[in-house]
Amino acid sequence: MAAVKPLSIGQVATRAGIGVETIRFYERAGLIPLPARKASGYRQYDESTVSRLRFIRRAKDLGFTLKEIATLLSLRHDASTTARDVKDEAERKIAEIDGKIRSLRRIRRALQQLAETCPGHGPTSECPILEALERHDRASTEE
Amino acid sequence: MAAVKPLSIGQVATRAGIGVETIRFYERAGLIPLPARKASGYRQYDESTVSRLRFIRRAKDLGFTLKEIATLLSLRHDASTTARDVKDEAERKIAEIDGKIRSLRRIRRALQQLAETCPGHGPTSECPILEALERHDRASTEE
DNA sequence: TTTGACTCTGGAGTAAGGTACGGGGTGTAG
DNA sequence: CTACACCCCGTACCTTACTCCAGAGTCAAA
C-alpha cells in the first residue's frame, strides 16, 4: 500500500467543487474533522475529506440544511444506526418539502385569482390586487 | 369632522397584529412614513398606518419580500401607475413561485426515490440513501 | 533565488426580517 | 402622588450559509 499523498485545502476544494473559504467554514461548523497540519500550519487532507465534502454538497442539493447534514453524517458512522434512521430522516424531509409546496400553491392560487380579476389597464384605483391588500381598511383615508 | 384621536405605537401594533419593535423596524426600512411626534417624543399615528401595516402583512403572507412590498406601496400612490403595473408585479411573483415549486418537486422526487429503495431496516451500509450521497466516492476508505 | 500562487489567522460583512436589551423618560388610573 | 405600563433611543443579537479582507508566512517551479 502506497502512502497516500496528502492534499492541500485548495486541491480538496477543486476536487470537491467548493470554495476554500467554505471548507474552513465547514471545519468551524464541525461538518468535517480537524485535519492534520504540516509544520507550517498548512492543512493536510486525504481523499476521504473530498468524499465527505461531496456528500455535503449532494445533501445540500437535496435541500438539507447544514444542521441536518451534520445529523446525517453522524448517523452515517454510528454503528447503532440502521437504515431505518436514515430513511426516517429522508421521509421527514419529504414531508417538510410537501408542506412548503402546499404553502406555495396556496399563495399561488390567491395571487392568481387576484391577477385574473385585474383588467390590466386603467388606474390603480380599479386594481383588485391592491384592493385585496387593502381589504378591511375602513377608516383609512389613505395616508 | 371630529379630530382623529391619535394612536400610540402600541395601539397601532395591537390593531395591525404586529409587534412594536417591528413597526419601528418598518419605519427604519422606509415602509411606513415618519409619524408625527408628541412633545415627549412619542410617535402618533392614525388609522391609515394601521391599514398600511395590514397591507404589508397581507403582502408578506402572499410571499412578497419587504423590498417588493415597498415597490407595491409606491405603485399604489403613484398616479402614473396603472393596474397593469401591479398586475405585472403579481405575475412576476407567480412565475417566481412556480419556479420554487418546480425546484421543490424535483428535490422531492429524488428524495422519494431514495427513500423507496431503502429497506428501512438493517445496517446503514445497506442504505441506498447514504450510498447515493456517497456516490462517486472511489478512493474513499471512509474517513 | 526569485516570483507568483497558495495558505494561514481572526474578524468583519452580506442578505432578510426581525427580536431583545439596557437605561432612561412619560402617561395615567387610583 | 405613586405605581406601573408604556414609550424613547441605539445597539446588539439571531439564523443560514457563506464570502471577503488584511497582513503575514510558505511552497514549488524556473
mmCIF file of C-alpha atoms (C1' of nucleotides) in Angstrom:
data_model
loop_
_atom_site.group_PDB
_atom_site.id
_atom_site.type_symbol
_atom_site.label_atom_id
_atom_site.label_comp_id
_atom_site.label_asym_id
_atom_site.label_seq_id
_atom_site.Cartn_x
_atom_site.Cartn_y
_atom_site.Cartn_z
ATOM 1 C CA MET A 1 0.000 0.000 0.000
ATOM 2 C CA ALA A 2 1.495 3.260 -1.101
ATOM 3 C CA ALA A 3 1.389 6.123 1.350
ATOM 4 C CA VAL A 4 -1.443 8.451 0.429
ATOM 5 C CA LYS A 5 -0.266 11.777 -0.841
ATOM 6 C CA PRO A 6 -1.899 14.492 1.257
ATOM 7 C CA LEU A 7 -3.962 17.185 -0.393
ATOM 8 C CA SER A 8 -3.859 20.891 0.269
ATOM 9 C CA ILE A 9 -7.047 22.748 1.051
ATOM 10 C CA GLY A 10 -7.035 24.198 -2.445
ATOM 11 C CA GLN A 11 -6.751 20.793 -4.049
ATOM 12 C CA VAL A 12 -9.567 19.459 -1.928
ATOM 13 C CA ALA A 13 -11.650 22.482 -2.832
ATOM 14 C CA THR A 14 -11.136 21.886 -6.535
ATOM 15 C CA ARG A 15 -11.919 18.196 -6.295
ATOM 16 C CA ALA A 16 -14.999 18.721 -4.217
ATOM 17 C CA GLY A 17 -16.178 21.601 -6.352
ATOM 18 C CA ILE A 18 -16.365 24.012 -3.481
ATOM 19 C CA GLY A 19 -14.504 27.101 -2.258
ATOM 20 C CA VAL A 20 -11.520 27.137 0.071
ATOM 21 C CA GLU A 21 -13.262 29.501 2.437
ATOM 22 C CA THR A 22 -16.248 27.228 2.518
ATOM 23 C CA ILE A 23 -14.111 24.315 3.626
ATOM 24 C CA ARG A 24 -12.718 26.324 6.501
ATOM 25 C CA PHE A 25 -16.265 27.353 7.304
ATOM 26 C CA TYR A 26 -17.417 23.736 7.365
ATOM 27 C CA GLU A 27 -14.497 22.896 9.612
ATOM 28 C CA ARG A 28 -15.572 25.568 12.087
ATOM 29 C CA ALA A 29 -19.124 24.283 11.804
ATOM 30 C CA GLY A 30 -17.952 20.795 12.733
ATOM 31 C CA LEU A 31 -19.025 19.196 9.475
ATOM 32 C CA ILE A 32 -15.589 17.900 8.670
ATOM 33 C CA PRO A 33 -12.963 16.654 11.108
ATOM 34 C CA LEU A 34 -9.992 18.786 12.028
ATOM 35 C CA PRO A 35 -7.298 17.906 9.530
ATOM 36 C CA ALA A 36 -3.654 17.110 10.204
ATOM 37 C CA ARG A 37 -1.307 20.052 9.843
ATOM 38 C CA LYS A 38 2.133 20.412 8.396
ATOM 39 C CA ALA A 39 4.802 22.121 10.475
ATOM 40 C CA SER A 40 3.913 25.310 8.616
ATOM 41 C CA GLY A 41 0.316 25.063 9.740
ATOM 42 C CA TYR A 42 -0.996 24.079 6.311
ATOM 43 C CA ARG A 43 -3.956 21.725 6.449
ATOM 44 C CA GLN A 44 -3.419 18.250 5.069
ATOM 45 C CA TYR A 45 -6.327 16.239 3.763
ATOM 46 C CA ASP A 46 -6.864 12.890 2.158
ATOM 47 C CA GLU A 47 -9.496 11.703 -0.270
ATOM 48 C CA SER A 48 -11.983 10.905 2.456
ATOM 49 C CA THR A 49 -12.468 14.584 3.070
ATOM 50 C CA VAL A 50 -13.211 15.081 -0.596
ATOM 51 C CA SER A 51 -15.872 12.363 -0.294
ATOM 52 C CA ARG A 52 -17.310 13.956 2.738
ATOM 53 C CA LEU A 53 -17.499 17.344 1.099
ATOM 54 C CA ARG A 54 -19.229 15.830 -1.910
ATOM 55 C CA PHE A 55 -21.647 14.141 0.427
ATOM 56 C CA ILE A 56 -22.380 17.510 1.962
ATOM 57 C CA ARG A 57 -22.834 19.121 -1.425
ATOM 58 C CA ARG A 58 -25.274 16.498 -2.613
ATOM 59 C CA ALA A 59 -27.267 16.588 0.571
ATOM 60 C CA LYS A 60 -27.424 20.348 0.258
ATOM 61 C CA ASP A 61 -28.731 19.956 -3.289
ATOM 62 C CA LEU A 62 -31.469 17.767 -1.857
ATOM 63 C CA GLY A 63 -32.484 20.617 0.368
ATOM 64 C CA PHE A 64 -30.947 19.512 3.648
ATOM 65 C CA THR A 65 -29.645 22.280 5.873
ATOM 66 C CA LEU A 66 -26.129 22.074 7.240
ATOM 67 C CA LYS A 67 -27.553 21.132 10.593
ATOM 68 C CA GLU A 68 -29.459 18.251 9.076
ATOM 69 C CA ILE A 69 -26.398 17.217 7.164
ATOM 70 C CA ALA A 70 -24.471 17.074 10.410
ATOM 71 C CA THR A 71 -27.110 14.651 11.673
ATOM 72 C CA LEU A 72 -26.869 12.596 8.516
ATOM 73 C CA LEU A 73 -23.112 12.468 8.829
ATOM 74 C CA SER A 74 -23.269 11.340 12.408
ATOM 75 C CA LEU A 75 -25.863 8.698 11.523
ATOM 76 C CA ARG A 76 -23.541 7.501 8.828
ATOM 77 C CA HIS A 77 -20.853 6.326 11.154
ATOM 78 C CA ASP A 78 -22.709 5.404 14.237
ATOM 79 C CA ALA A 79 -22.782 1.613 14.341
ATOM 80 C CA SER A 80 -26.054 1.602 16.254
ATOM 81 C CA THR A 81 -27.850 3.439 13.454
ATOM 82 C CA THR A 82 -29.885 1.488 10.982
ATOM 83 C CA ALA A 83 -31.105 2.256 7.512
ATOM 84 C CA ARG A 84 -34.415 2.994 9.219
ATOM 85 C CA ASP A 85 -32.991 6.069 10.927
ATOM 86 C CA VAL A 86 -31.721 7.439 7.672
ATOM 87 C CA LYS A 87 -34.965 6.651 5.920
ATOM 88 C CA ASP A 88 -36.875 8.414 8.674
ATOM 89 C CA GLU A 89 -34.799 11.490 8.205
ATOM 90 C CA ALA A 90 -35.412 11.406 4.456
ATOM 91 C CA GLU A 91 -39.122 10.980 4.970
ATOM 92 C CA ARG A 92 -39.249 13.780 7.464
ATOM 93 C CA LYS A 93 -37.595 15.949 4.874
ATOM 94 C CA ILE A 94 -40.063 14.865 2.214
ATOM 95 C CA ALA A 95 -42.932 15.807 4.473
ATOM 96 C CA GLU A 96 -41.325 19.165 5.090
ATOM 97 C CA ILE A 97 -40.951 19.742 1.370
ATOM 98 C CA ASP A 98 -44.576 18.782 0.858
ATOM 99 C CA GLY A 99 -45.559 21.381 3.388
ATOM 100 C CA LYS A 100 -43.573 24.030 1.585
ATOM 101 C CA ILE A 101 -45.096 23.077 -1.745
ATOM 102 C CA ARG A 102 -48.592 23.203 -0.316
ATOM 103 C CA SER A 103 -47.943 26.591 1.153
ATOM 104 C CA LEU A 104 -46.574 27.931 -2.112
ATOM 105 C CA ARG A 105 -49.558 26.542 -4.002
ATOM 106 C CA ARG A 106 -51.927 28.266 -1.664
ATOM 107 C CA ILE A 107 -50.128 31.547 -2.159
ATOM 108 C CA ARG A 108 -50.017 30.985 -5.882
ATOM 109 C CA ARG A 109 -53.725 30.359 -6.071
ATOM 110 C CA ALA A 110 -54.528 33.524 -4.169
ATOM 111 C CA LEU A 111 -52.226 35.597 -6.300
ATOM 112 C CA GLN A 112 -53.524 34.029 -9.493
ATOM 113 C CA GLN A 113 -57.083 34.856 -8.613
ATOM 114 C CA LEU A 114 -56.181 38.448 -7.959
ATOM 115 C CA ALA A 115 -54.238 38.725 -11.189
ATOM 116 C CA GLU A 116 -57.086 37.199 -13.164
ATOM 117 C CA THR A 117 -59.625 39.689 -11.993
ATOM 118 C CA CYS A 118 -57.312 42.593 -12.687
ATOM 119 C CA PRO A 119 -58.135 44.171 -16.044
ATOM 120 C CA GLY A 120 -54.513 45.040 -16.608
ATOM 121 C CA HIS A 121 -55.246 48.618 -17.569
ATOM 122 C CA GLY A 122 -56.692 51.714 -16.052
ATOM 123 C CA PRO A 123 -55.806 53.418 -12.788
ATOM 124 C CA THR A 124 -54.617 51.561 -9.721
ATOM 125 C CA SER A 125 -57.813 52.533 -8.008
ATOM 126 C CA GLU A 126 -59.511 49.812 -10.021
ATOM 127 C CA CYS A 127 -56.892 47.188 -9.417
ATOM 128 C CA PRO A 128 -58.344 44.308 -7.396
ATOM 129 C CA ILE A 129 -54.884 43.290 -6.262
ATOM 130 C CA LEU A 130 -54.325 46.463 -4.327
ATOM 131 C CA GLU A 131 -57.914 46.380 -3.212
ATOM 132 C CA ALA A 132 -57.453 42.947 -1.756
ATOM 133 C CA LEU A 133 -54.367 44.024 0.081
ATOM 134 C CA GLU A 134 -56.240 46.979 1.445
ATOM 135 C CA ARG A 135 -59.273 44.941 2.429
ATOM 136 C CA HIS A 136 -60.833 45.783 5.781
ATOM 137 C CA ASP A 137 -59.353 49.231 5.609
ATOM 138 C CA ARG A 138 -62.332 51.095 6.778
ATOM 139 C CA ALA A 139 -61.264 54.275 8.480
ATOM 140 C CA SER A 140 -58.480 54.794 6.052
ATOM 141 C CA THR A 141 -58.355 57.982 4.015
ATOM 142 C CA GLU A 142 -55.149 56.539 2.643
ATOM 143 C CA GLU A 143 -52.152 58.091 4.156
ATOM 144 C CA MET B 1 -65.398 66.146 11.057
ATOM 145 C CA ALA B 2 -64.156 65.283 14.502
ATOM 146 C CA ALA B 3 -60.421 65.467 15.074
ATOM 147 C CA VAL B 4 -58.970 61.971 14.810
ATOM 148 C CA LYS B 5 -57.664 60.647 18.053
ATOM 149 C CA PRO B 6 -54.022 59.691 17.558
ATOM 150 C CA LEU B 7 -52.814 56.193 18.315
ATOM 151 C CA SER B 8 -49.708 55.202 20.213
ATOM 152 C CA ILE B 9 -47.289 52.767 18.662
ATOM 153 C CA GLY B 10 -48.567 50.050 20.983
ATOM 154 C CA GLN B 11 -52.158 50.617 19.938
ATOM 155 C CA VAL B 12 -51.204 50.518 16.307
ATOM 156 C CA ALA B 13 -49.245 47.349 16.927
ATOM 157 C CA THR B 14 -52.227 45.661 18.525
ATOM 158 C CA ARG B 15 -54.599 46.742 15.778
ATOM 159 C CA ALA B 16 -52.288 45.681 12.999
ATOM 160 C CA GLY B 17 -51.415 42.411 14.710
ATOM 161 C CA ILE B 18 -47.722 43.081 14.737
ATOM 162 C CA GLY B 19 -45.007 43.891 17.279
ATOM 163 C CA VAL B 20 -43.974 47.357 18.396
ATOM 164 C CA GLU B 21 -40.363 46.640 17.521
ATOM 165 C CA THR B 22 -41.425 45.562 14.081
ATOM 166 C CA ILE B 23 -43.169 48.849 13.460
ATOM 167 C CA ARG B 24 -40.035 50.754 14.356
ATOM 168 C CA PHE B 25 -38.134 48.390 12.100
ATOM 169 C CA TYR B 26 -40.507 49.080 9.210
ATOM 170 C CA GLU B 27 -40.129 52.767 9.852
ATOM 171 C CA ARG B 28 -36.363 52.479 9.532
ATOM 172 C CA ALA B 29 -36.866 50.388 6.419
ATOM 173 C CA GLY B 30 -38.957 53.155 4.895
ATOM 174 C CA LEU B 31 -42.106 51.079 4.609
ATOM 175 C CA ILE B 32 -44.182 53.455 6.650
ATOM 176 C CA PRO B 33 -43.914 57.246 6.768
ATOM 177 C CA LEU B 34 -42.294 59.006 9.683
ATOM 178 C CA PRO B 35 -45.081 59.686 12.159
ATOM 179 C CA ALA B 36 -45.856 62.911 13.989
ATOM 180 C CA ARG B 37 -44.424 63.149 17.485
ATOM 181 C CA LYS B 38 -45.725 64.469 20.730
ATOM 182 C CA ALA B 39 -43.588 66.902 22.694
ATOM 183 C CA SER B 40 -42.391 63.899 24.677
ATOM 184 C CA GLY B 41 -41.174 62.194 21.519
ATOM 185 C CA TYR B 42 -43.943 59.622 21.491
ATOM 186 C CA ARG B 43 -44.988 58.595 17.998
ATOM 187 C CA GLN B 44 -48.524 59.499 16.985
ATOM 188 C CA TYR B 45 -50.311 57.500 14.346
ATOM 189 C CA ASP B 46 -53.698 57.474 12.737
ATOM 190 C CA GLU B 47 -55.722 54.655 11.233
ATOM 191 C CA SER B 48 -54.029 54.938 7.861
ATOM 192 C CA THR B 49 -50.872 53.499 9.343
ATOM 193 C CA VAL B 50 -52.819 50.557 10.654
ATOM 194 C CA SER B 51 -54.124 49.999 7.115
ATOM 195 C CA ARG B 52 -50.680 50.240 5.703
ATOM 196 C CA LEU B 53 -49.311 47.755 8.187
ATOM 197 C CA ARG B 54 -52.101 45.333 7.386
ATOM 198 C CA PHE B 55 -51.326 45.769 3.716
ATOM 199 C CA ILE B 56 -47.742 44.871 4.461
ATOM 200 C CA ARG B 57 -48.771 41.849 6.474
ATOM 201 C CA ARG B 58 -51.041 40.500 3.763
ATOM 202 C CA ALA B 59 -48.487 41.055 1.060
ATOM 203 C CA LYS B 60 -45.968 39.249 3.228
ATOM 204 C CA ASP B 61 -48.387 36.362 3.578
ATOM 205 C CA LEU B 62 -48.554 36.241 -0.205
ATOM 206 C CA GLY B 63 -44.829 35.728 -0.288
ATOM 207 C CA PHE B 64 -43.703 39.230 -1.194
ATOM 208 C CA THR B 65 -40.434 40.374 0.340
ATOM 209 C CA LEU B 66 -40.274 43.697 2.137
ATOM 210 C CA LYS B 67 -38.463 45.147 -0.837
ATOM 211 C CA GLU B 68 -41.232 44.066 -3.173
ATOM 212 C CA ILE B 69 -43.779 45.410 -0.769
ATOM 213 C CA ALA B 70 -42.054 48.767 -0.873
ATOM 214 C CA THR B 71 -42.485 48.692 -4.656
ATOM 215 C CA LEU B 72 -46.128 47.757 -4.315
ATOM 216 C CA LEU B 73 -46.669 50.571 -1.855
ATOM 217 C CA SER B 74 -45.044 53.096 -4.117
ATOM 218 C CA LEU B 75 -47.067 51.847 -7.087
ATOM 219 C CA ARG B 76 -50.143 52.288 -5.004
ATOM 220 C CA HIS B 77 -49.909 56.026 -4.783
ATOM 221 C CA ASP B 78 -48.121 56.966 -7.904
ATOM 222 C CA ALA B 79 -50.725 58.482 -10.192
ATOM 223 C CA SER B 80 -48.829 57.444 -13.303
ATOM 224 C CA THR B 81 -49.071 53.780 -12.388
ATOM 225 C CA THR B 82 -51.799 51.660 -13.859
ATOM 226 C CA ALA B 83 -53.374 48.429 -12.799
ATOM 227 C CA ARG B 84 -51.131 46.865 -15.435
ATOM 228 C CA ASP B 85 -48.016 47.621 -13.396
ATOM 229 C CA VAL B 86 -49.463 45.989 -10.352
ATOM 230 C CA LYS B 87 -50.654 43.012 -12.360
ATOM 231 C CA ASP B 88 -47.192 42.633 -13.867
ATOM 232 C CA GLU B 89 -45.675 42.542 -10.424
ATOM 233 C CA ALA B 90 -48.171 39.896 -9.343
ATOM 234 C CA GLU B 91 -47.482 37.801 -12.422
ATOM 235 C CA ARG B 92 -43.767 38.073 -11.946
ATOM 236 C CA LYS B 93 -44.266 36.819 -8.437
ATOM 237 C CA ILE B 94 -46.421 33.940 -9.663
ATOM 238 C CA ALA B 95 -43.707 32.900 -12.083
ATOM 239 C CA GLU B 96 -41.182 33.044 -9.276
ATOM 240 C CA ILE B 97 -43.377 30.863 -7.093
ATOM 241 C CA ASP B 98 -43.771 28.392 -9.946
ATOM 242 C CA GLY B 99 -40.013 28.160 -10.177
ATOM 243 C CA LYS B 100 -39.750 27.436 -6.489
ATOM 244 C CA ILE B 101 -42.438 24.785 -6.672
ATOM 245 C CA ARG B 102 -40.735 23.090 -9.613
ATOM 246 C CA SER B 103 -37.460 23.065 -7.781
ATOM 247 C CA LEU B 104 -39.008 21.588 -4.676
ATOM 248 C CA ARG B 105 -40.747 18.924 -6.710
ATOM 249 C CA ARG B 106 -37.503 17.919 -8.333
ATOM 250 C CA ILE B 107 -35.880 17.568 -4.941
ATOM 251 C CA ARG B 108 -38.855 15.711 -3.610
ATOM 252 C CA ARG B 109 -38.778 13.212 -6.442
ATOM 253 C CA ALA B 110 -35.104 12.482 -5.896
ATOM 254 C CA LEU B 111 -35.557 12.051 -2.186
ATOM 255 C CA GLN B 112 -38.642 9.901 -2.656
ATOM 256 C CA GLN B 113 -36.814 7.560 -4.960
ATOM 257 C CA LEU B 114 -34.054 7.124 -2.457
ATOM 258 C CA ALA B 115 -36.466 6.514 0.377
ATOM 259 C CA GLU B 116 -38.411 3.996 -1.666
ATOM 260 C CA THR B 117 -35.436 1.832 -2.377
ATOM 261 C CA CYS B 118 -34.320 1.894 1.235
ATOM 262 C CA PRO B 119 -35.487 -1.240 3.038
ATOM 263 C CA GLY B 120 -35.910 0.663 6.283
ATOM 264 C CA HIS B 121 -34.011 -1.875 8.333
ATOM 265 C CA GLY B 122 -30.554 -3.298 8.608
ATOM 266 C CA PRO B 123 -27.227 -1.504 8.866
ATOM 267 C CA THR B 124 -26.573 1.847 7.264
ATOM 268 C CA SER B 125 -24.130 0.167 4.962
ATOM 269 C CA GLU B 126 -27.113 -1.099 3.024
ATOM 270 C CA CYS B 127 -28.979 2.165 2.956
ATOM 271 C CA PRO B 128 -29.286 3.459 -0.594
ATOM 272 C CA ILE B 129 -29.778 6.987 0.654
ATOM 273 C CA LEU B 130 -26.331 7.201 2.129
ATOM 274 C CA GLU B 131 -24.982 5.296 -0.798
ATOM 275 C CA ALA B 132 -26.392 7.833 -3.184
ATOM 276 C CA LEU B 133 -24.902 10.657 -1.214
ATOM 277 C CA GLU B 134 -21.571 8.890 -1.271
ATOM 278 C CA ARG B 135 -21.794 8.092 -4.976
ATOM 279 C CA HIS B 136 -18.629 8.595 -6.996
ATOM 280 C CA ASP B 137 -16.554 8.139 -3.894
ATOM 281 C CA ARG B 138 -13.975 5.938 -5.365
ATOM 282 C CA ALA B 139 -10.765 6.301 -3.420
ATOM 283 C CA SER B 140 -12.586 6.650 -0.175
ATOM 284 C CA THR B 141 -11.966 4.182 2.619
ATOM 285 C CA GLU B 142 -14.419 6.286 4.558
ATOM 286 C CA GLU B 143 -12.741 8.631 6.849
ATOM 287 C "C1'" DT C 1 16.769 32.663 -5.704
ATOM 288 C "C1'" DT C 2 13.033 34.799 -7.150
ATOM 289 C "C1'" DT C 3 8.413 35.080 -8.200
ATOM 290 C "C1'" DG C 4 3.818 34.078 -8.045
ATOM 291 C "C1'" DA C 5 0.400 31.201 -6.337
ATOM 292 C "C1'" DC C 6 -1.098 29.368 -2.301
ATOM 293 C "C1'" DT C 7 -2.106 29.206 2.716
ATOM 294 C "C1'" DC C 8 -2.579 30.914 7.473
ATOM 295 C "C1'" DT C 9 -5.426 33.681 11.178
ATOM 296 C "C1'" DG C 10 -9.129 36.366 13.161
ATOM 297 C "C1'" DG C 11 -12.613 39.132 12.278
ATOM 298 C "C1'" DA C 12 -15.981 41.650 9.601
ATOM 299 C "C1'" DG C 13 -19.634 41.828 6.149
ATOM 300 C "C1'" DT C 14 -23.748 40.047 3.456
ATOM 301 C "C1'" DA C 15 -28.864 39.217 2.921
ATOM 302 C "C1'" DA C 16 -33.604 39.107 5.213
ATOM 303 C "C1'" DG C 17 -36.512 40.102 8.730
ATOM 304 C "C1'" DG C 18 -36.839 40.818 12.609
ATOM 305 C "C1'" DT C 19 -36.160 40.325 18.221
ATOM 306 C "C1'" DA C 20 -34.090 41.736 22.589
ATOM 307 C "C1'" DC C 21 -31.939 44.771 25.837
ATOM 308 C "C1'" DG C 22 -30.470 48.484 28.848
ATOM 309 C "C1'" DG C 23 -31.156 52.697 30.770
ATOM 310 C "C1'" DG C 24 -33.683 56.029 30.683
ATOM 311 C "C1'" DG C 25 -38.392 59.279 30.390
ATOM 312 C "C1'" DT C 26 -43.811 59.547 30.215
ATOM 313 C "C1'" DG C 27 -48.871 58.856 30.897
ATOM 314 C "C1'" DT C 28 -52.460 57.807 33.705
ATOM 315 C "C1'" DA C 29 -55.521 55.330 36.941
ATOM 316 C "C1'" DG C 30 -56.361 55.140 41.611
ATOM 317 C "C1'" DC D 1 -48.561 61.095 44.489
ATOM 318 C "C1'" DT D 2 -47.328 56.677 43.395
ATOM 319 C "C1'" DA D 3 -47.344 52.694 40.715
ATOM 320 C "C1'" DC D 4 -46.853 50.568 36.660
ATOM 321 C "C1'" DA D 5 -47.494 50.078 31.962
ATOM 322 C "C1'" DC D 6 -45.882 52.212 28.126
ATOM 323 C "C1'" DC D 7 -42.560 54.704 25.196
ATOM 324 C "C1'" DC D 8 -37.874 56.558 23.717
ATOM 325 C "C1'" DC D 9 -33.089 55.502 21.573
ATOM 326 C "C1'" DG D 10 -29.203 52.996 19.986
ATOM 327 C "C1'" DT D 11 -27.198 48.970 19.646
ATOM 328 C "C1'" DA D 12 -26.570 44.225 19.741
ATOM 329 C "C1'" DC D 13 -28.091 39.796 18.555
ATOM 330 C "C1'" DC D 14 -30.459 35.889 15.882
ATOM 331 C "C1'" DT D 15 -30.467 32.464 11.752
ATOM 332 C "C1'" DT D 16 -28.256 30.439 7.445
ATOM 333 C "C1'" DA D 17 -24.563 29.809 4.669
ATOM 334 C "C1'" DC D 18 -21.237 31.661 3.290
ATOM 335 C "C1'" DT D 19 -17.690 35.420 1.431
ATOM 336 C "C1'" DC D 20 -14.146 38.708 1.837
ATOM 337 C "C1'" DC D 21 -10.324 41.019 3.969
ATOM 338 C "C1'" DA D 22 -5.586 42.298 5.672
ATOM 339 C "C1'" DG D 23 -1.258 41.138 6.743
ATOM 340 C "C1'" DA D 24 1.842 37.621 7.145
ATOM 341 C "C1'" DG D 25 4.089 33.233 6.082
ATOM 342 C "C1'" DT D 26 5.042 29.106 2.696
ATOM 343 C "C1'" DC D 27 5.678 26.251 -1.377
ATOM 344 C "C1'" DA D 28 7.218 24.974 -5.875
ATOM 345 C "C1'" DA D 29 8.651 25.789 -10.424
ATOM 346 C "C1'" DA D 30 12.064 28.043 -13.415
#
